[in-house]
Amino acid sequence: MTTTRRLGGRVRIVAPRRHGPEFSAQQTWSELSKNIKEIQNHNACNLSFEENHRFAYNMVLYRQGEMLYKGVKSLISENLEYLLREQVAPVFPSGASQESLQKSNEAEMLLKALKSIWDDHLGNMSKLGQILKYMDRVYTKAAEVPETWETGLTLFLEHIFRPPIKEHVITAILTQIEFEREGYTINRSAVKGCVDVFLTLQTSAGGPTVYKEDLEPALLKKSRSFYEAEGKRLLISCDAPEYLRRVENALQAEESRAHHYLSSQTALPLRQILQDCLLTAHLGNVISMENSGLDVMIDTDKIEDVARLFRLYSMVPTGMTCLKRALKDSISRRGRDINQSSLSVDWDEQDDAQGDNSNGKGKGKSKPAASGVQTLGLALKWVQDVLDLKDKFDIVWKSAFGSDRDLESALNEAFGSFVNVNSRCSEFISLFIDDHLRRGLKGKTDTEVDLVLDKTITVFRFLGEKDVFERYYKGHLAKRLLLKRSVSDDAERGMLAKLKVECGYQFTQKLEGMFNDMKVSIDTMNEFRNYLQKPGISKPCIELSVTVMTATFWPMTHSNSPCTIPQQMNKTCKQFEQFYLSRHSGRRLTWQYSLGNADVRVKFKQRKHDLNVSTFALVILLLFEDVKDDDFLSYKEIQELTAIDHTDLKRHLQSLACAKFKILKKHPPGRDVDTSDSFCFNSDFTSQLQKIKISTVSSKVETSSERRETRDRIDEERRHQTEACIVRVMKLRKHMTHNELVNEVTPLLAGRFQPNPLDIKKRIEGLIEREYLERCEDRKSYNYLA
Amino acid sequence: MADVEMRTESKDDDWVRIESNDGFSFLVRRRVANISGTIKNSLDTESGFSEAESKTYVAREYRGLIIQKLLEYMCFKAHYDKVGPKEEVPVNEFLERIPAEIVLELLLAADYQEM
């Protein structure tokens, strides 16, 4: 309201009526105090508010505020003491009873009584506050004392919430909570009422509440000891899934407890206690619990339990580390089993000539022929097992771990480590892919195969030595391409694209070169055929099909055995050579007989058969063309006539004489070919099939000597790669210290294999010798010499 | 009109009676009566003093003229409390309606009534 005042003319302001001498402080107070007592007896409805307000107003007005204030205070105190005596004291817990139900009932009574006098007190205080409003407005501020309402709370604190009553009440609340934790039902509202009192009262003006000061610490202490004991008890009595279920329930129960009848500010410390006592303290024990821990949960596909475990473990900081460790253990254990089973059967009969590069687990020489197929089976089984295991953990990871990135890397790490423990993992994976691209497509649809190959790529990612894989893959791909075993060109190219995505252009460059060679060869052959049609060119007596392979792209692991080929074959070969070199000058053609094969029609006694044999086998068979049916050629003669290496010769003789289709007869009969054996043409051969494929006996899985050779080649290749990498780096930097150089080179090579610093050092020394680099005077760094 | 308001603001919209010491009796909405802290407390149904029971507040120290002016102000305040900040409150017009003779008495009453 504005203060502008219009004082018009002559206006007389009449002074208000004086209250005069009739006012007596004593008398007013005695009236008022009587009425206050009435209010405390719940008889406010018989009292006039106006009258009492006027009493208080007058007392303040006549400067009797202090008397009023003190009088009211003492009246409140008296009333509180009275209430305490009448209502609370009778229900004090006897303390004699040990029975928990009884105790709980007693506690409830006390809490209810306390709540009821609190409500009573608050009601009184609000009425008094209304009557004494004028005092609060005028007197308390001037006298700097708390207003009626605050005074009421302080007095309650002083008279009711004092030792030992407060302790009794706290104990009662704790008793109730513990009773509920044990699974009984309690009167939550009674507890809540009392907790609210604790929450309302402050220890001092603006200070912490009594709840924070007294109740909460006691509550937390009690909870800690309860859950510590509970954790130990559950650990003994429950299995892991049950334990975790209980923990989750306890967490929910405490959460609801905190929000329903405690303070929400307690929820956090309570949760912390639960996590400390039930989770952090027992993480390791629960996860590795025998017959029910994480391992078993995964074994039995208890996704829900695993998910719960993840939920709970991700709450506490150490939980993830523990979970990761357990997962790694679990995977490496399973991985060990898979490795073991692939090794144990295979290498039951360990050869003494064990490869010196073996990992000690027994990488002997496979029994070449017989166990070859079995070994292949094992290799496929190994990869399949790894894939299955990966699938299993992928499912767990997706459905139970919420696709957590952190865990994914832990899982991958674990897979990587056990896969790489198997020293032949690269070969096995390549074999697996080979198998699927060869025959797998027949039974499965394109998408299925694609899926399998995709999965294989995930395993491939674990490989530490990708260059080894590349070598094997190249070998297998070469076989598939040359023998036309690859079922689908699309699938091959798809696989290549996948590898390209994984390892980059460089990795697949040579593989693509192989595909290109195949394509160019087809064109070349068409041109060659057209060329032969031309007049004046002598028609060849055999049909020739040549695949021209670029030497650097194709693996050269196959044997380079010489071979004396018959005249008619040689002629056509020369014809092709002539044709080819006329179109591409400066190239050199080397015939790789060992990779070829031939279709030949053979006349047996009964009928003629079309045989598909390897080039070597054809050469051997052609020897028998001029030999009478019952005459023998000794091993030695054959060797001399064909000039084929012993190992290859034995292999091909074996496939002709000892395999499923016996085109030759061996004397004496037996499975293995010996240098003292002799052979004759088996003209009695019969078969229902017109076309017969004589597959060369070969072990697809490498023998140890082959493997040693592969290993050597790989080592050599690595040496080249390392050197190339060092030179590249040095060319760029010109000058580097040794450590810097090693640190620079290592990650560059890591995509293909794990380089050893010592090897790098050797390469550096090699380069210094060849004067690509020079050692600086400080003996620690190098200069690049252009 | 009153009925509609009764329904929408039933809690504050019942009628209460204010009586002066010289026999005048005024009926106002509770909402208006609540402008005065003292009258509000006396009629507070929670506390349940006899005034609240009878919905009647007897101002024994004040004559009808004073009560009337108080109530006039209370209505004025209750009305203009609700209007937006843009609307001008005609304070001066109200001030002109206060006779100078009763200013002091009115002031004391306003103090007592906690306005």
Tab-separated table of N, CA, C and O in Angstrom, chain A residues 1-2 4-6 11-17 19 39 44-54 57 126-127 130-131 133-134 137, chain B residues 38 41-42 44 46-51 53 57-62 73 91-92 94-96 98 100-101 103-105 108 111-112 114:
chain	number	residue	atom	x	y	z
A	1	MET	N	0.844	-1.196	0.000
A	1	MET	CA	0.000	0.000	0.000
A	1	MET	C	0.879	1.246	0.000
A	1	MET	O	1.901	1.300	0.664
A	2	THR	N	0.520	2.171	-0.786
A	2	THR	CA	1.353	3.368	-0.857
A	2	THR	C	1.143	4.226	0.377
A	2	THR	O	0.166	4.082	1.112
A	4	THR	N	1.078	7.470	0.322
A	4	THR	CA	0.461	8.790	0.052
A	4	THR	C	-0.836	8.923	0.831
A	4	THR	O	-1.668	8.036	0.844
A	5	ARG	N	-0.918	9.988	1.437
A	5	ARG	CA	-2.077	10.167	2.308
A	5	ARG	C	-2.681	11.547	2.037
A	5	ARG	O	-1.956	12.541	1.950
A	6	ARG	N	-3.914	11.506	1.867
A	6	ARG	CA	-4.561	12.801	1.599
A	6	ARG	C	-5.114	13.354	2.914
A	6	ARG	O	-6.005	12.768	3.515
A	11	VAL	N	-9.239	17.812	9.694
A	11	VAL	CA	-9.760	16.477	10.045
A	11	VAL	C	-9.274	16.120	11.426
A	11	VAL	O	-8.093	16.252	11.729
A	12	ARG	N	-10.179	15.645	12.217
A	12	ARG	CA	-9.780	15.260	13.561
A	12	ARG	C	-9.602	13.751	13.608
A	12	ARG	O	-10.467	12.996	13.206
A	13	ILE	N	-8.445	13.408	14.076
A	13	ILE	CA	-8.218	11.975	14.195
A	13	ILE	C	-8.485	11.580	15.630
A	13	ILE	O	-7.844	12.057	16.563
A	14	VAL	N	-9.475	10.696	15.755
A	14	VAL	CA	-9.849	10.285	17.112
A	14	VAL	C	-8.922	9.176	17.570
A	14	VAL	O	-8.709	8.191	16.853
A	15	ALA	N	-8.331	9.376	18.744
A	15	ALA	CA	-7.445	8.333	19.276
A	15	ALA	C	-8.258	7.105	19.613
A	15	ALA	O	-9.387	7.220	20.084
A	16	PRO	N	-7.700	5.935	19.325
A	16	PRO	CA	-8.468	4.736	19.674
A	16	PRO	C	-8.598	4.587	21.177
A	16	PRO	O	-7.821	5.147	21.939
A	17	ARG	N	-9.568	3.773	21.526
A	17	ARG	CA	-9.856	3.556	22.936
A	17	ARG	C	-8.644	2.976	23.642
A	17	ARG	O	-7.989	2.058	23.157
A	19	HIS	N	-6.772	0.849	26.536
A	19	HIS	CA	-7.166	-0.343	27.301
A	19	HIS	C	-7.133	-0.047	28.778
A	19	HIS	O	-7.745	-0.748	29.554
A	39	ILE	N	-6.673	-26.474	25.622
A	39	ILE	CA	-6.284	-26.861	24.256
A	39	ILE	C	-5.531	-28.177	24.284
A	39	ILE	O	-5.778	-29.089	23.507
A	44	ALA	N	-10.329	-27.494	22.321
A	44	ALA	CA	-10.255	-26.219	21.627
A	44	ALA	C	-11.623	-25.737	21.158
A	44	ALA	O	-11.896	-24.539	21.112
A	45	CYS	N	-12.507	-26.642	20.869
A	45	CYS	CA	-13.781	-26.246	20.286
A	45	CYS	C	-14.648	-25.451	21.272
A	45	CYS	O	-15.577	-24.761	20.871
A	46	ASN	N	-14.308	-25.574	22.557
A	46	ASN	CA	-15.085	-24.795	23.522
A	46	ASN	C	-14.493	-23.409	23.749
A	46	ASN	O	-15.042	-22.621	24.525
A	47	LEU	N	-13.374	-23.158	23.106
A	47	LEU	CA	-12.684	-21.910	23.389
A	47	LEU	C	-12.869	-20.948	22.230
A	47	LEU	O	-12.948	-21.358	21.069
A	48	SER	N	-12.874	-19.665	22.616
A	48	SER	CA	-12.953	-18.652	21.573
A	48	SER	C	-11.537	-18.283	21.152
A	48	SER	O	-10.693	-17.947	21.982
A	49	PHE	N	-11.305	-18.383	19.898
A	49	PHE	CA	-9.982	-18.028	19.385
A	49	PHE	C	-9.716	-16.546	19.634
A	49	PHE	O	-8.665	-16.163	20.125
A	50	GLU	N	-10.727	-15.777	19.311
A	50	GLU	CA	-10.598	-14.332	19.425
A	50	GLU	C	-10.166	-13.934	20.824
A	50	GLU	O	-9.242	-13.152	21.021
A	51	GLU	N	-10.792	-14.579	21.807
A	51	GLU	CA	-10.504	-14.246	23.205
A	51	GLU	C	-9.037	-14.518	23.541
A	51	GLU	O	-8.326	-13.664	24.058
A	52	ASN	N	-8.592	-15.680	23.162
A	52	ASN	CA	-7.219	-16.063	23.504
A	52	ASN	C	-6.190	-15.277	22.706
A	52	ASN	O	-5.131	-14.931	23.205
A	53	HIS	N	-6.541	-15.052	21.471
A	53	HIS	CA	-5.644	-14.242	20.664
A	53	HIS	C	-5.508	-12.855	21.281
A	53	HIS	O	-4.426	-12.286	21.362
A	54	ARG	N	-6.638	-12.327	21.747
A	54	ARG	CA	-6.645	-11.024	22.383
A	54	ARG	C	-5.782	-11.029	23.644
A	54	ARG	O	-5.016	-10.114	23.890
A	57	TYR	N	-2.277	-10.982	22.573
A	57	TYR	CA	-2.037	-9.680	21.971
A	57	TYR	C	-1.820	-8.628	23.046
A	57	TYR	O	-0.845	-7.869	23.013
A	126	SER	N	0.422	-26.307	16.740
A	126	SER	CA	-0.109	-25.485	15.657
A	126	SER	C	-1.205	-24.560	16.190
A	126	SER	O	-1.301	-23.401	15.806
A	127	LYS	N	-2.021	-25.066	17.124
A	127	LYS	CA	-3.052	-24.204	17.700
A	127	LYS	C	-2.428	-23.072	18.514
A	127	LYS	O	-2.828	-21.904	18.409
A	130	GLN	N	-1.142	-20.430	16.396
A	130	GLN	CA	-2.148	-19.521	15.861
A	130	GLN	C	-2.537	-18.464	16.894
A	130	GLN	O	-2.636	-17.276	16.604
A	131	ILE	N	-2.736	-18.940	18.112
A	131	ILE	CA	-3.133	-18.007	19.161
A	131	ILE	C	-2.018	-17.014	19.453
A	131	ILE	O	-2.254	-15.830	19.666
A	133	LYS	N	0.211	-15.907	17.559
A	133	LYS	CA	0.759	-15.357	16.327
A	133	LYS	C	1.332	-13.956	16.560
A	133	LYS	O	2.412	-13.619	16.071
A	134	TYR	N	0.600	-13.184	17.332
A	134	TYR	CA	1.050	-11.816	17.559
A	134	TYR	C	2.372	-11.784	18.310
A	134	TYR	O	3.247	-10.975	18.033
A	137	ARG	N	5.027	-12.524	15.918
A	137	ARG	CA	5.293	-11.430	15.004
A	137	ARG	C	6.077	-10.314	15.673
A	137	ARG	O	6.921	-9.672	15.066
B	38	THR	N	-5.337	-13.294	11.245
B	38	THR	CA	-6.012	-13.605	12.506
B	38	THR	C	-7.360	-14.293	12.256
B	38	THR	O	-7.664	-15.323	12.859
B	41	ASN	N	-6.794	-17.840	11.015
B	41	ASN	CA	-6.458	-18.795	12.081
B	41	ASN	C	-7.680	-19.133	12.924
B	41	ASN	O	-7.871	-20.289	13.304
B	42	SER	N	-8.485	-18.098	13.194
B	42	SER	CA	-9.624	-18.366	14.081
B	42	SER	C	-10.627	-19.293	13.420
B	42	SER	O	-11.287	-20.064	14.084
B	44	ASP	N	-9.839	-21.577	11.236
B	44	ASP	CA	-9.139	-22.768	10.734
B	44	ASP	C	-9.804	-24.035	11.266
B	44	ASP	O	-9.828	-24.294	12.467
B	46	GLU	N	-8.898	-27.032	11.004
B	46	GLU	CA	-7.933	-27.987	11.562
B	46	GLU	C	-7.823	-27.813	13.072
B	46	GLU	O	-7.811	-28.780	13.830
B	47	SER	N	-7.693	-26.565	13.466
B	47	SER	CA	-7.520	-26.322	14.894
B	47	SER	C	-8.851	-26.435	15.651
B	47	SER	O	-8.869	-26.840	16.810
B	48	GLY	N	-9.920	-26.041	14.984
B	48	GLY	CA	-11.253	-26.276	15.553
B	48	GLY	C	-11.608	-25.478	16.800
B	48	GLY	O	-12.158	-26.033	17.752
B	49	PHE	N	-11.275	-24.187	16.800
B	49	PHE	CA	-11.776	-23.347	17.893
B	49	PHE	C	-13.267	-23.109	17.678
B	49	PHE	O	-13.816	-23.434	16.614
B	50	SER	N	-13.867	-22.495	18.679
B	50	SER	CA	-15.323	-22.342	18.599
B	50	SER	C	-15.734	-21.515	17.380
B	50	SER	O	-16.767	-21.757	16.775
B	51	GLU	N	-14.888	-20.539	16.967
B	51	GLU	CA	-15.184	-19.747	15.778
B	51	GLU	C	-15.306	-20.627	14.539
B	51	GLU	O	-16.183	-20.419	13.699
B	53	GLU	N	-16.073	-23.741	14.484
B	53	GLU	CA	-17.271	-24.574	14.600
B	53	GLU	C	-18.488	-23.824	14.082
B	53	GLU	O	-19.312	-24.364	13.362
B	57	TYR	N	-16.815	-15.193	13.132
B	57	TYR	CA	-15.751	-14.523	13.865
B	57	TYR	C	-16.326	-13.237	14.455
B	57	TYR	O	-16.844	-12.395	13.730
B	58	VAL	N	-16.245	-13.131	15.765
B	58	VAL	CA	-16.791	-11.942	16.428
B	58	VAL	C	-15.642	-11.016	16.797
B	58	VAL	O	-14.776	-11.381	17.596
B	59	ALA	N	-15.619	-9.862	16.143
B	59	ALA	CA	-14.562	-8.893	16.446
B	59	ALA	C	-15.074	-7.987	17.565
B	59	ALA	O	-15.699	-6.956	17.313
B	60	ARG	N	-14.822	-8.358	18.766
B	60	ARG	CA	-15.476	-7.678	19.890
B	60	ARG	C	-14.940	-6.277	20.148
B	60	ARG	O	-15.555	-5.475	20.808
B	61	GLU	N	-13.756	-6.013	19.642
B	61	GLU	CA	-13.153	-4.719	19.939
B	61	GLU	C	-13.472	-3.667	18.894
B	61	GLU	O	-13.066	-2.523	19.038
B	62	TYR	N	-14.122	-4.087	17.782
B	62	TYR	CA	-14.277	-3.120	16.695
B	62	TYR	C	-15.717	-2.919	16.316
B	62	TYR	O	-16.516	-3.846	16.307
B	73	TYR	N	-11.366	-3.552	2.179
B	73	TYR	CA	-9.961	-3.727	1.742
B	73	TYR	C	-9.662	-5.176	1.405
B	73	TYR	O	-8.985	-5.481	0.424
B	91	VAL	N	-5.011	1.813	-6.405
B	91	VAL	CA	-4.756	1.996	-4.970
B	91	VAL	C	-5.257	3.360	-4.498
B	91	VAL	O	-5.912	3.474	-3.464
B	92	ASN	N	-4.972	4.353	-5.336
B	92	ASN	CA	-5.345	5.699	-4.895
B	92	ASN	C	-6.842	5.870	-4.719
B	92	ASN	O	-7.301	6.507	-3.772
B	94	PHE	N	-8.856	3.669	-3.804
B	94	PHE	CA	-9.224	3.047	-2.538
B	94	PHE	C	-8.869	3.960	-1.368
B	94	PHE	O	-9.642	4.140	-0.436
B	95	LEU	N	-7.696	4.535	-1.469
B	95	LEU	CA	-7.249	5.404	-0.371
B	95	LEU	C	-8.216	6.569	-0.173
B	95	LEU	O	-8.509	6.973	0.942
B	96	GLU	N	-8.735	7.049	-1.316
B	96	GLU	CA	-9.669	8.179	-1.206
B	96	GLU	C	-10.935	7.797	-0.481
B	96	GLU	O	-11.638	8.651	0.059
B	98	ILE	N	-11.067	6.109	2.200
B	98	ILE	CA	-10.862	5.940	3.647
B	98	ILE	C	-11.034	7.298	4.336
B	98	ILE	O	-10.235	8.217	4.101
B	100	ALA	N	-10.538	10.087	6.913
B	100	ALA	CA	-9.389	10.350	7.778
B	100	ALA	C	-9.695	10.102	9.244
B	100	ALA	O	-8.815	9.726	10.021
B	101	GLU	N	-10.967	10.267	9.634
B	101	GLU	CA	-11.329	10.151	11.041
B	101	GLU	C	-11.011	8.767	11.611
B	101	GLU	O	-10.701	8.623	12.776
B	103	VAL	N	-8.708	6.612	10.484
B	103	VAL	CA	-7.427	6.066	10.028
B	103	VAL	C	-6.654	5.360	11.142
B	103	VAL	O	-6.211	4.218	10.989
B	104	LEU	N	-6.566	6.025	12.285
B	104	LEU	CA	-5.758	5.436	13.362
B	104	LEU	C	-6.381	4.146	13.884
B	104	LEU	O	-5.712	3.131	14.076
B	105	GLU	N	-7.702	4.225	14.074
B	105	GLU	CA	-8.417	3.038	14.562
B	105	GLU	C	-8.263	1.879	13.576
B	105	GLU	O	-8.034	0.724	13.951
B	108	LEU	N	-4.746	0.304	13.794
B	108	LEU	CA	-4.608	-0.625	14.919
B	108	LEU	C	-5.304	-1.946	14.614
B	108	LEU	O	-4.764	-3.034	14.868
B	111	ASP	N	-3.377	-3.987	12.198
B	111	ASP	CA	-2.231	-4.635	12.867
B	111	ASP	C	-2.677	-5.877	13.596
B	111	ASP	O	-2.097	-6.953	13.482
B	112	TYR	N	-3.787	-5.727	14.335
B	112	TYR	CA	-4.299	-6.855	15.105
B	112	TYR	C	-4.730	-7.986	14.167
B	112	TYR	O	-4.508	-9.163	14.450
B	114	GLU	N	-3.555	-8.741	11.429
B	114	GLU	CA	-2.431	-9.278	10.644
B	114	GLU	C	-2.693	-9.155	9.145
B	114	GLU	O	-2.826	-10.135	8.414
